[in-house]
Coordinates of C-alpha atoms and ligand atoms in Angstrom, one line a residue:
M18 CA 210.1 201.9 254.7
W19 CA 209.2 201.7 251.1
L20 CA 205.6 200.7 252.0
K21 CA 205.5 203.4 254.6
S22 CA 206.5 206.1 252.0
Y23 CA 203.9 204.7 249.6
L24 CA 201.2 205.1 252.2
S25 CA 202.2 208.5 253.4
F26 CA 199.1 210.2 252.0
G27 CA 199.3 213.9 252.1
P28 CA 201.4 216.8 250.7
D29 CA 204.7 215.0 251.5
R30 CA 203.8 211.8 249.5
P31 CA 206.7 211.0 247.1
V32 CA 206.0 211.4 243.4
W33 CA 206.9 207.8 242.7
A34 CA 203.9 206.8 245.0
L35 CA 201.5 208.6 242.6
F36 CA 203.0 206.6 239.7
A37 CA 202.6 203.4 241.7
D38 CA 198.9 204.3 242.2
A39 CA 198.5 204.8 238.5
L40 CA 200.3 201.6 237.6
F41 CA 198.2 199.6 240.2
A42 CA 195.1 201.1 238.6
L43 CA 196.2 199.9 235.1
R44 CA 197.2 196.4 236.1
V45 CA 193.8 195.0 237.2
P46 CA 192.6 191.4 236.7
L47 CA 189.6 190.8 234.4
S48 CA 187.2 190.6 237.3
E49 CA 188.0 194.3 238.1
R50 CA 187.7 195.7 234.6
N51 CA 184.2 197.0 235.4
V52 CA 185.7 199.3 238.0
D53 CA 185.7 202.8 236.5
P54 CA 189.5 203.6 236.0
E55 CA 188.8 207.2 237.1
I56 CA 188.0 206.1 240.6
R57 CA 190.7 203.5 241.0
M58 CA 192.6 205.5 243.6
N59 CA 194.3 203.2 246.0
I60 CA 194.2 199.4 246.6
F61 CA 194.8 199.8 250.4
L62 CA 191.9 202.3 250.8
Q63 CA 189.4 200.7 248.4
T64 CA 188.1 197.2 247.7
W65 CA 189.1 196.8 244.1
H66 CA 192.1 194.7 243.4
S67 CA 195.2 195.0 241.3
Y68 CA 197.3 192.0 240.3
T69 CA 199.1 190.4 243.2
N70 CA 200.7 187.5 241.3
N71 CA 203.7 187.4 239.0
T72 CA 201.9 189.3 236.3
Q73 CA 202.3 192.4 238.5
I74 CA 205.2 194.8 237.9
P75 CA 207.9 193.4 240.3
D76 CA 208.4 196.6 242.3
L77 CA 204.6 196.8 242.9
K78 CA 204.5 193.2 243.8
I79 CA 207.1 193.9 246.5
L80 CA 204.7 196.5 248.0
T81 CA 201.7 194.1 248.2
D82 CA 203.9 191.2 249.3
T83 CA 205.4 193.3 252.1
A84 CA 201.9 194.5 253.2
K85 CA 200.7 190.9 253.3
K86 CA 203.8 189.5 255.0
F87 CA 203.6 192.0 257.9
G88 CA 199.8 192.0 258.3
L89 CA 199.2 195.6 257.1
R90 CA 195.6 196.7 257.5
I91 CA 193.5 199.6 258.6
E92 CA 193.0 199.4 262.3
G93 CA 192.1 201.8 265.2
I94 CA 189.4 202.4 267.7
A95 CA 188.4 205.8 266.2
F96 CA 189.7 208.2 263.6
L97 CA 189.6 211.9 263.2
R98 CA 186.6 213.3 261.2
G99 CA 189.0 215.1 258.9
V100 CA 190.7 211.8 258.1
I101 CA 187.4 209.9 257.6
R102 CA 186.5 212.6 255.1
Q103 CA 189.6 211.9 253.0
M104 CA 188.9 208.3 252.4
P105 CA 187.8 207.5 248.9
I106 CA 184.0 207.1 248.8
W107 CA 183.9 204.8 245.7
Y108 CA 184.8 201.2 246.7
H109 CA 185.4 202.5 250.2
K110 CA 187.3 199.7 252.0
E111 CA 185.1 199.7 255.2
A112 CA 181.7 200.5 253.6
D113 CA 178.9 198.0 253.5
P114 CA 179.4 195.9 250.3
T115 CA 176.2 197.3 248.8
I116 CA 178.3 200.4 247.9
R117 CA 179.5 198.4 244.9
T118 CA 176.0 198.4 243.5
L119 CA 176.0 202.2 243.5
N120 CA 178.7 202.8 241.0
H121 CA 177.1 202.7 237.6
T122 CA 173.8 204.6 237.9
Q123 CA 173.2 207.7 235.9
A124 CA 173.5 209.8 239.1
S125 CA 176.8 208.2 240.0
Q126 CA 178.2 208.9 236.6
C127 CA 177.3 212.6 237.1
L128 CA 178.8 212.5 240.6
K129 CA 182.1 211.2 239.2
K130 CA 182.3 213.2 236.0
K131 CA 180.6 216.5 236.8
H132 CA 180.7 216.9 240.6
A133 CA 184.2 215.3 240.7
V134 CA 183.1 213.4 243.9
R135 CA 186.1 211.4 245.0
N136 CA 186.2 211.1 248.7
V137 CA 183.8 210.9 251.6
G138 CA 183.9 214.6 252.3
D139 CA 182.8 215.4 248.7
A140 CA 179.8 213.1 249.0
E141 CA 178.9 214.4 252.4
A142 CA 179.0 218.0 251.3
L143 CA 176.6 217.2 248.4
A144 CA 174.3 215.1 250.6
N145 CA 174.2 218.0 253.1
M146 CA 172.6 220.2 250.4
L147 CA 169.4 218.2 250.9
R148 CA 169.1 219.8 254.3
N149 CA 169.1 223.3 253.0
S150 CA 165.8 225.0 253.8
Q151 CA 165.6 226.7 250.4
H152 CA 165.8 223.4 248.5
T153 CA 162.5 222.0 247.2
M154 CA 163.6 218.3 246.8
E155 CA 163.0 218.5 243.0
N156 CA 165.4 218.3 240.1
N157 CA 164.0 221.7 238.8
C158 CA 164.5 223.4 242.2
M159 CA 165.7 227.0 241.7
C160 CA 167.5 227.4 245.0
E161 CA 171.0 228.9 245.0
Q162 CA 172.9 225.7 245.3
C163 CA 170.9 223.8 242.6
T164 CA 171.3 226.8 240.3
H165 CA 175.1 226.6 240.9
L166 CA 175.2 222.9 240.2
R167 CA 173.1 223.3 237.1
T168 CA 175.0 226.4 235.7
N169 CA 178.6 225.7 236.7
L170 CA 178.7 221.9 236.8
H171 CA 176.1 221.3 234.1
C172 CA 174.3 218.8 236.4
E173 CA 170.8 218.0 235.0
H174 CA 169.4 216.5 238.1
P175 CA 170.8 218.1 241.3
Q176 CA 168.2 216.4 243.5
G177 CA 169.0 213.0 242.1
C178 CA 172.7 213.6 242.6
M179 CA 172.3 214.7 246.2
K180 CA 170.2 211.7 247.0
Q181 CA 172.8 209.4 245.4
A182 CA 175.5 211.0 247.5
L183 CA 173.4 210.4 250.6
K184 CA 173.0 206.7 249.6
L185 CA 176.7 206.4 249.2
I186 CA 177.5 207.8 252.7
N187 CA 174.7 205.8 254.2
T188 CA 176.7 202.6 253.4
L189 CA 179.4 203.8 255.9
P190 CA 179.6 202.1 259.3
P191 CA 179.6 204.4 262.3
K192 CA 183.4 204.5 262.7
W193 CA 183.8 205.7 259.1
D194 CA 180.7 208.0 258.9
P195 CA 181.6 211.7 259.4
R196 CA 178.1 212.3 260.7
S197 CA 178.6 210.1 263.7
V198 CA 179.3 211.4 267.2
L199 CA 183.0 210.5 267.3
P200 CA 185.1 210.2 270.5
E201 CA 187.0 213.4 269.3
D202 CA 183.7 215.3 269.9
Y203 CA 183.6 214.6 273.6
Q204 CA 187.0 213.3 274.7
R205 CA 189.3 216.2 275.9
K206 CA 193.0 216.4 276.6
P207 CA 193.4 216.0 280.3
R208 CA 194.1 219.2 282.2
E209 CA 197.3 219.6 284.0
T210 CA 196.2 220.3 287.5
E211 CA 199.2 219.8 289.6
P212 CA 202.9 219.6 288.6
D213 CA 203.5 216.2 290.2
W214 CA 200.4 214.5 288.7
I215 CA 200.2 212.9 285.3
I216 CA 196.5 212.5 284.4
F217 CA 195.7 209.5 282.3
D218 CA 195.0 210.5 278.8
N219 CA 192.0 208.3 277.8
R220 CA 191.6 209.7 274.3
V221 CA 191.3 206.8 271.7
T222 CA 191.3 208.7 268.4
T223 CA 194.2 208.0 266.1
N224 CA 195.9 211.3 265.4
G225 CA 197.6 212.3 262.3
T226 CA 196.6 211.9 258.7
L227 CA 195.3 209.2 256.4
A228 CA 198.7 207.7 256.6
D229 CA 198.2 206.9 260.3
I230 CA 195.2 204.6 259.9
F231 CA 197.4 201.6 259.0
R232 CA 198.9 199.1 261.4
L233 CA 201.4 196.4 260.9
F234 CA 201.7 193.1 262.7
T235 CA 197.9 192.8 263.0
D236 CA 196.3 189.6 264.1
P237 CA 194.5 187.9 261.1
K238 CA 192.3 185.9 263.6
V239 CA 190.8 189.2 264.9
T240 CA 188.3 191.0 262.7
P241 CA 188.4 194.8 263.4
V242 CA 185.0 196.2 264.4
N243 CA 183.5 199.2 262.7
T244 CA 181.2 200.3 265.5
L245 CA 182.2 203.2 267.8
P246 CA 182.7 202.7 271.5
D247 CA 180.6 205.0 273.7
L248 CA 183.3 206.4 276.0
K249 CA 181.3 209.3 277.5
I250 CA 182.0 209.2 281.2
R251 CA 178.9 209.4 283.2
A252 CA 179.9 209.8 286.9
P253 CA 177.2 208.6 289.3
E254 CA 175.7 211.5 291.2
D255 CA 177.0 210.2 294.6
A256 CA 180.5 209.5 293.1
D257 CA 183.4 210.2 295.4
T258 CA 185.5 212.4 293.1
G259 CA 188.3 212.8 295.7
N260 CA 191.9 211.7 294.9
I261 CA 193.5 208.6 296.4
I262 CA 197.2 207.9 296.4
V263 CA 198.0 204.3 295.6
A264 CA 201.5 202.7 295.6
T265 CA 201.8 199.8 293.1
N266 CA 204.6 197.5 292.3
G267 CA 205.4 194.3 290.5
S268 CA 208.2 191.8 291.1
C269 CA 209.4 188.5 289.8
Y270 CA 211.5 185.7 291.2
N271 CA 213.9 184.3 288.6
N272 CA 212.9 187.0 286.1
G273 CA 213.7 185.8 282.5
E274 CA 214.0 182.1 283.5
D275 CA 211.7 179.3 282.8
N276 CA 210.7 179.0 286.4
A277 CA 209.9 182.7 286.8
H278 CA 207.1 183.6 289.2
A279 CA 205.6 187.1 289.2
G280 CA 203.5 189.0 291.6
A281 CA 201.7 192.3 292.1
G282 CA 201.2 194.5 295.1
I283 CA 199.0 197.5 296.0
Y284 CA 199.3 199.6 299.1
V285 CA 197.2 202.6 300.2
G286 CA 197.7 202.8 303.9
P287 CA 197.8 200.7 307.1
D288 CA 194.9 198.1 307.0
H289 CA 193.4 199.9 304.1
Q290 CA 190.7 197.7 302.3
M291 CA 192.4 198.2 298.9
N292 CA 195.8 196.8 300.1
R293 CA 196.4 193.7 298.0
S294 CA 199.1 191.2 297.0
A295 CA 198.5 188.9 294.0
K296 CA 200.2 186.1 292.1
L297 CA 200.1 186.5 288.4
P298 CA 198.0 183.7 286.8
L299 CA 200.2 181.4 284.7
Y300 CA 198.5 182.4 281.4
I301 CA 200.1 185.8 281.8
G302 CA 203.8 185.9 281.0
Q303 CA 205.7 185.8 284.3
S304 CA 207.8 188.9 284.3
N305 CA 208.6 192.0 286.3
Q306 CA 206.9 194.3 283.8
N307 CA 203.7 192.2 283.7
G308 CA 203.7 192.3 287.5
E309 CA 203.8 196.1 287.3
L310 CA 201.0 196.2 284.7
V311 CA 198.7 193.9 286.7
A312 CA 199.3 195.9 289.9
T313 CA 198.2 199.1 288.1
K314 CA 195.2 197.5 286.5
L315 CA 194.1 196.0 289.7
A316 CA 194.5 199.3 291.6
A317 CA 192.4 201.1 289.0
E318 CA 189.7 198.5 289.2
L319 CA 189.6 198.5 293.0
A320 CA 189.6 202.3 293.2
D321 CA 186.8 202.7 290.7
P322 CA 184.8 199.4 290.7
Ligands
ZN4 ZN1 167.6 223.1 245.3
ZN5 ZN1 174.7 215.8 239.0

């Protein structure tokens, strides 16, 4: 629960978590001293490291030890654009490693100090200025936005800063790039058509806030992918879009015992071609619940091959 509170990014984050962030940022090994202290925001969202050994403050070490012990990491098929934009851009945890080479240029110093660029959304907004039709792609451009950057933020090279912001967000893989077409752009909540029907909700985007991008008990042998699945449904023109009622069931002899044997059954109607009975292969746990799952999966595959 302590780790959960620490990672509850947002307005309800406890004050102690902010102190913990600051202490993590102070307690960095020699190899990380070149990381600008101003942009050391969070070790779970960025790639810089704080001490994880016994030189760390004991309470902070408990946090990192707990995260390690329970396999905490960022994981999910897709995230909300609003959440992607809140990720710190500097040392972004999921960016291409080349992002680390973009930290110390003159333009990046200006981005950090004068433009106060901290997260992906800040960098994206600045990069988007390059697309403004009034902008002349020169540092002495007199367009409204360049005049604002020069006058109010005292930026001496707005064009250079916009291009650097673009370079930063160009290191983001599709899943973490707010410019991508994300599943949230085309997946819709299923409509409730009839009272007795529950339409399968196929949306894959993790809801919530930045706090919800983390998972525990992850498999260290599996590397999460940062590509986006294309889940746009393209029904063939001759598709039969009619409904079919399928009864499914799973059962298991000696459920819970070593000699358990599970099976799955599908029934549509007398002599229907989709009627099936199946034994569960032995590499699937032999249980009543798994029988039910296999029956449902098989029915879905047979109904929509
Ligand atoms: Zn301009
Ligand atoms: Zn600037």
